[in-house]
Coordinates of C-alpha atoms and ligand atoms in Angstrom, one line a residue:
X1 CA -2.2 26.7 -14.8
X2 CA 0.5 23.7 -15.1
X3 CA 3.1 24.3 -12.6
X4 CA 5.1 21.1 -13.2
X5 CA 7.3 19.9 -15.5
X6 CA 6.4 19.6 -19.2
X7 CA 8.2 17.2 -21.1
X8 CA 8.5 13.4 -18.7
X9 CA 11.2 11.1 -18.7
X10 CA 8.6 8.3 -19.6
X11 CA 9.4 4.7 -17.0
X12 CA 12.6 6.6 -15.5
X13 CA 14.8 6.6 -18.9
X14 CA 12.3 5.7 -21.7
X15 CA 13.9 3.5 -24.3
X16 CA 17.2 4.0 -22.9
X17 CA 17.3 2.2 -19.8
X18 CA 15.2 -0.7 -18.1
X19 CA 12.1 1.0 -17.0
X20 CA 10.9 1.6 -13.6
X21 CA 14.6 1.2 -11.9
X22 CA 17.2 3.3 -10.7
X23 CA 19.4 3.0 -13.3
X24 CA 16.6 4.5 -15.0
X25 CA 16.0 7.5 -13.1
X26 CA 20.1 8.2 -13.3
X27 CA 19.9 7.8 -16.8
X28 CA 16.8 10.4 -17.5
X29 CA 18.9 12.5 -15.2
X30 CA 21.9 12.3 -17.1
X31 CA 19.7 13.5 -20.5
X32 CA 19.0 16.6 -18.7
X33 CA 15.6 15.4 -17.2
X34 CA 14.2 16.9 -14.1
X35 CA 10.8 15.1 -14.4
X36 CA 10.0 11.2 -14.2
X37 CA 6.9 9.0 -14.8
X38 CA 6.9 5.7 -12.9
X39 CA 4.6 3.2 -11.8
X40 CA 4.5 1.8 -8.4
X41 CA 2.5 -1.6 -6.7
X42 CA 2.5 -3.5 -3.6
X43 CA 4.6 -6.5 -2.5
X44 CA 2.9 -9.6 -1.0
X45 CA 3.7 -7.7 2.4
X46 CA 2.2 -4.3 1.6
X47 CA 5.4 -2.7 0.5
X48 CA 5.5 -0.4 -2.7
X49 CA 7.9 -1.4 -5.3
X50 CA 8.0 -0.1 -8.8
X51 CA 7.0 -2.4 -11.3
X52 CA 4.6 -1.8 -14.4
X53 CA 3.6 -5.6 -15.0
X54 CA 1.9 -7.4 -12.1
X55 CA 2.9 -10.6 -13.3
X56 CA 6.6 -11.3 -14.3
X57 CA 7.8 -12.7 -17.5
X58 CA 8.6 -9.7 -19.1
X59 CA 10.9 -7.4 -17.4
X60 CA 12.3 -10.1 -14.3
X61 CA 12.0 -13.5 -14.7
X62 CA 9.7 -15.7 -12.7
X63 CA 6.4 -17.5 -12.9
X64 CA 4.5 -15.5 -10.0
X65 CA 4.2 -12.0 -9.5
X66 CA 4.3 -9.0 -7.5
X67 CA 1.2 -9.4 -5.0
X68 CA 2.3 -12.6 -4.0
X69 CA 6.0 -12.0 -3.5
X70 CA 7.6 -10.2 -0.4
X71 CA 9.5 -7.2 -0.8
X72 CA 12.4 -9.0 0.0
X73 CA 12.6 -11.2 -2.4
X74 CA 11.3 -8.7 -5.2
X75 CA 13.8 -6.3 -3.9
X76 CA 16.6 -8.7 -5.0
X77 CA 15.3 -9.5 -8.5
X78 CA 17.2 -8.4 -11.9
X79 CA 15.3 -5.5 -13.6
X80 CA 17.8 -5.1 -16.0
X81 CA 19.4 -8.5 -17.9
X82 CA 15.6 -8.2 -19.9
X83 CA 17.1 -4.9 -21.4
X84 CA 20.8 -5.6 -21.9
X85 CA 23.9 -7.3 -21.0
X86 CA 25.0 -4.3 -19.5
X87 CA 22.0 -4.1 -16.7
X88 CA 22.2 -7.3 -15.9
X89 CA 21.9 -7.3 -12.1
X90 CA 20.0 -4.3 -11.8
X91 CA 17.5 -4.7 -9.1
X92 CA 14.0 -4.4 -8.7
X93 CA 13.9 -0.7 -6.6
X94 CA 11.6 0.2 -3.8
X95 CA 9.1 3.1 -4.5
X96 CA 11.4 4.9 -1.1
X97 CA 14.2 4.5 -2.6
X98 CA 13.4 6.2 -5.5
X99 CA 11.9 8.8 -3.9
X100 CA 15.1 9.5 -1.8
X101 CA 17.1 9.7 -5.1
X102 CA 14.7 12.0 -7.4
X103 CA 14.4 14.3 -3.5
X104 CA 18.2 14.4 -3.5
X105 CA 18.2 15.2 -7.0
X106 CA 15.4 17.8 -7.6
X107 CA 13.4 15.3 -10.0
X108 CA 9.8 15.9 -10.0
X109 CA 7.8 12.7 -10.0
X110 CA 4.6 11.9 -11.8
X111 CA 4.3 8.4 -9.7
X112 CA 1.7 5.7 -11.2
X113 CA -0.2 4.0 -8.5
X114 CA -0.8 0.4 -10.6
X115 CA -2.7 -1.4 -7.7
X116 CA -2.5 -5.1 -8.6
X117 CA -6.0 -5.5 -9.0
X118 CA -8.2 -6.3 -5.6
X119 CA -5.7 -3.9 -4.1
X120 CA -6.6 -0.2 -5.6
X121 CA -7.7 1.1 -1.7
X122 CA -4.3 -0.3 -0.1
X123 CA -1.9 0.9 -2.5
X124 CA -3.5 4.7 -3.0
X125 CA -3.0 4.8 0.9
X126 CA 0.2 3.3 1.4
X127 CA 1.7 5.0 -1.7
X128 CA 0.3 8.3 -0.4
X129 CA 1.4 8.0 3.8
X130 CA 5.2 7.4 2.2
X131 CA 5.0 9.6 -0.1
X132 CA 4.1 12.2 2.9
X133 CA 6.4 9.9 5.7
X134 CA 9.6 10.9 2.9
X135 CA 7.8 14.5 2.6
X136 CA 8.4 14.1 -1.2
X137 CA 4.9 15.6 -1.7
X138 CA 6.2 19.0 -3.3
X139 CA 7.6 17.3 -5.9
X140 CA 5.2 14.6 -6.6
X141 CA 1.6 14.5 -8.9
X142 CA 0.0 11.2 -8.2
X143 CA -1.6 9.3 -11.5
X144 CA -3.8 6.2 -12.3
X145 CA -6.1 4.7 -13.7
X146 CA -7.5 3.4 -11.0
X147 CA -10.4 5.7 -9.3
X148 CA -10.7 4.2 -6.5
X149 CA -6.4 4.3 -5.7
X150 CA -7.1 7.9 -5.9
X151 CA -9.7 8.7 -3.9
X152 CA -7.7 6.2 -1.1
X153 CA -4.4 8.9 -2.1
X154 CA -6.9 11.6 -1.2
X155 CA -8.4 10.7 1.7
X156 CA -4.7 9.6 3.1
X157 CA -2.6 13.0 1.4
X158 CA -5.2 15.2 0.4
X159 CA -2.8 17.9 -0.5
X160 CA -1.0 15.9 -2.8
X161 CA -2.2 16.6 -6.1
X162 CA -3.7 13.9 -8.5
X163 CA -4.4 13.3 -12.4
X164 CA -7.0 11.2 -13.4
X165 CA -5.5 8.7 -16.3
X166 CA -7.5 7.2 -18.8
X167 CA -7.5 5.7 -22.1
X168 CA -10.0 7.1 -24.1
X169 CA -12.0 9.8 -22.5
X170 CA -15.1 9.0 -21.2
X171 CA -18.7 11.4 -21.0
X172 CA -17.9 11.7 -17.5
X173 CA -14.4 12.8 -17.4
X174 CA -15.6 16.0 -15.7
X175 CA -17.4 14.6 -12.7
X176 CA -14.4 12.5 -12.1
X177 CA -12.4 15.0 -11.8
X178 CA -14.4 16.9 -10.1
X179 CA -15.0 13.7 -7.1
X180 CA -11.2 13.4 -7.0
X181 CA -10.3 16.9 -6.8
X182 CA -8.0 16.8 -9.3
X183 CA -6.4 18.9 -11.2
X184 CA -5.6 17.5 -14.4
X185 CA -6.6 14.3 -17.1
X186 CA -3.9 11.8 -18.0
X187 CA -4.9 10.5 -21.4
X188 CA -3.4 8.5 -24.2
X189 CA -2.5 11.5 -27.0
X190 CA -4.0 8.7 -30.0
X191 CA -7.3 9.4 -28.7
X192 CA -7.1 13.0 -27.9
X193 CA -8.5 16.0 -29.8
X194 CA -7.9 19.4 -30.4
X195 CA -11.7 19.6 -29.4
X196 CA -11.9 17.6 -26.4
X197 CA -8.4 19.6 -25.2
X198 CA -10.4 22.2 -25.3
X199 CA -12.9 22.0 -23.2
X200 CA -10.8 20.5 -20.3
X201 CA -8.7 23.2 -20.5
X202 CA -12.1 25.3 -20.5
X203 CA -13.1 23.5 -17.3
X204 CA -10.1 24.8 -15.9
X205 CA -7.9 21.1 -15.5
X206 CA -4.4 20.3 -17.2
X207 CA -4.2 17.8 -19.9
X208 CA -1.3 15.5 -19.4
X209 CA -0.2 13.2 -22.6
X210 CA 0.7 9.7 -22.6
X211 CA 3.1 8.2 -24.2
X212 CA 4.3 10.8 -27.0
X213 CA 7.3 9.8 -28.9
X214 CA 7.5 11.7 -32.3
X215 CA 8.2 15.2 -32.2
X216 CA 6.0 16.4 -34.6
X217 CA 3.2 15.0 -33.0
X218 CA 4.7 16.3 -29.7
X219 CA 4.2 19.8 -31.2
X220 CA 1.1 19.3 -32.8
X221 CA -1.0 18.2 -29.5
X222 CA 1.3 21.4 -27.6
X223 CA 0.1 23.4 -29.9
X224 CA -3.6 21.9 -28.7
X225 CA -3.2 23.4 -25.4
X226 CA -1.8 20.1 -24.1
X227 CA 0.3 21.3 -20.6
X228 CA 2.8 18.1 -20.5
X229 CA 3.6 14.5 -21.7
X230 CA 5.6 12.0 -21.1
X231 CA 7.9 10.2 -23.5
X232 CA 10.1 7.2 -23.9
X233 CA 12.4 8.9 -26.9
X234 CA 14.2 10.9 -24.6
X235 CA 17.4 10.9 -26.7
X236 CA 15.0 12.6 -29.8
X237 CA 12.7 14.9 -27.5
X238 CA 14.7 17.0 -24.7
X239 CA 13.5 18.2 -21.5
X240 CA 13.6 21.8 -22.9
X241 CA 11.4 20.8 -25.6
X242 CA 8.0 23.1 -24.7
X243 CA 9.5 26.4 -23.4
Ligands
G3P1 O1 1.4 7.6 -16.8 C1 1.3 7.5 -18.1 C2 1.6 6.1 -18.7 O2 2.7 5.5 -18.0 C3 0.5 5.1 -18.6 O3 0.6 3.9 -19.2 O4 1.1 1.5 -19.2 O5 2.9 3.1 -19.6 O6 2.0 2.8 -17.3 P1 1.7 2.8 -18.8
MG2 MG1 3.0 4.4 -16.2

């Protein structure tokens, strides 16, 4: 039923490392993790970086952002002094790169396609033909929010597989699914219920957790029927938590 990983290194390294860079993805690594969440958008020139903000400010300094910056220049940008001293200098990674590191590495990916909005189509396609281009797609379960990034990931790499992420769970959570031929519903675990994990599991799709930190709450929605989550307290909940 869930062939993937169960417990997600949560932004490459959670809490312990400046999310969404490669310093992130050794770190995860390092804790034993096999399985990363990231998120990944286009440059200015159509190239996919990762980066969870599309404006910067917060994790590399700037006034623009990432739609309207090449990959050149985003590719040089510190990802890391936000975080600490001791990342300063860590750069801004391209979504191949990381691919060619969690591929060398046997890390499963749970990639976030974050289209800068106005660019959901392009970045489900261009995400999906590298993704295929680096033939990463074993080890890869595509994610968004976005429905239309999705169905553009489908109709590029249909036999990648995809989870629909959302929020709160909306009445039509099935026919979704169903449309994107998914096979699983990426939800926020505060909103979730035992009852509503039910009847996806019922319907016969996974239910994938977002972003679970405490352990006891980790077991509680497990013990739901919940398949996997990801988690930024990957020093207080190992990769061998769910057996
Ligand atoms: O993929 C799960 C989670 O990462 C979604 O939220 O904002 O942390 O990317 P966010
Ligand atoms: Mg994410």
């Amino acid at each position: 039923m869930w062939p993937y990983p169960k417990v997600v290194a949560h932004r490459g390294g959670g809490t312990l490392a400046p999310e969404n860079t490669l310093a992130a993805m050794q770190c995860g690594f390092r804790h034993g993790f096999r399985a990363v969440e990231f998120d990944v958008m286009l440059s200015k020139d159509g190239i996919p970086v990762l980066m969870h903000d599309p404006l910067f400010g917060r994790t590399v300094r700037g006034e623009s952002g990432v739609a309207s910056t090449t990959a050149h220049d985003l590719l040089r940008m510190d990802a890391g002094s936000w975080f600490s001293n001791d990342f300063a200098g860590t750069l801004v990674p391209s979504y191949q790169q990381v691919l060619a590191f969690c591929l060398e590495h046997g890390i499963w990916m749970n990639v976030e396609i974050k289209p800068v909005p106005g660019f959901e189509t392009e970045t489900g396609r261009v995400v999906a033909q590298m993704t295929r281009q680096m033939q990463a797609g074993a080890q890869v379960l595509f994610s968004s929010f976005s429905f239309d990034a999705l169905m553009s990931a489908r109709e590029s790499a249909p036999e990648i597989p995809r989870g629909y992420l959302t929020d709160q769970i909306q009445s039509d959570w099935q026919q979704r699914l169903q449309t994107l031929s998914a096979i699983a519903l990426h939800t926020n675990h505060r909103h979730l219920t035992a009852g509503l994990t039910a009847q996806i599991k019922a319907a016969g799709y996974g239910v994938f957790c977002y972003t679970v930190n405490a352990p006891e709450r980790a077991r509680e929605i497990v013990g739901w029927g919940v398949d996997a989550f990801c988690t930024d307290r990957i020093d207080l909940i190992s990769h061998d938590f769910i057996t």
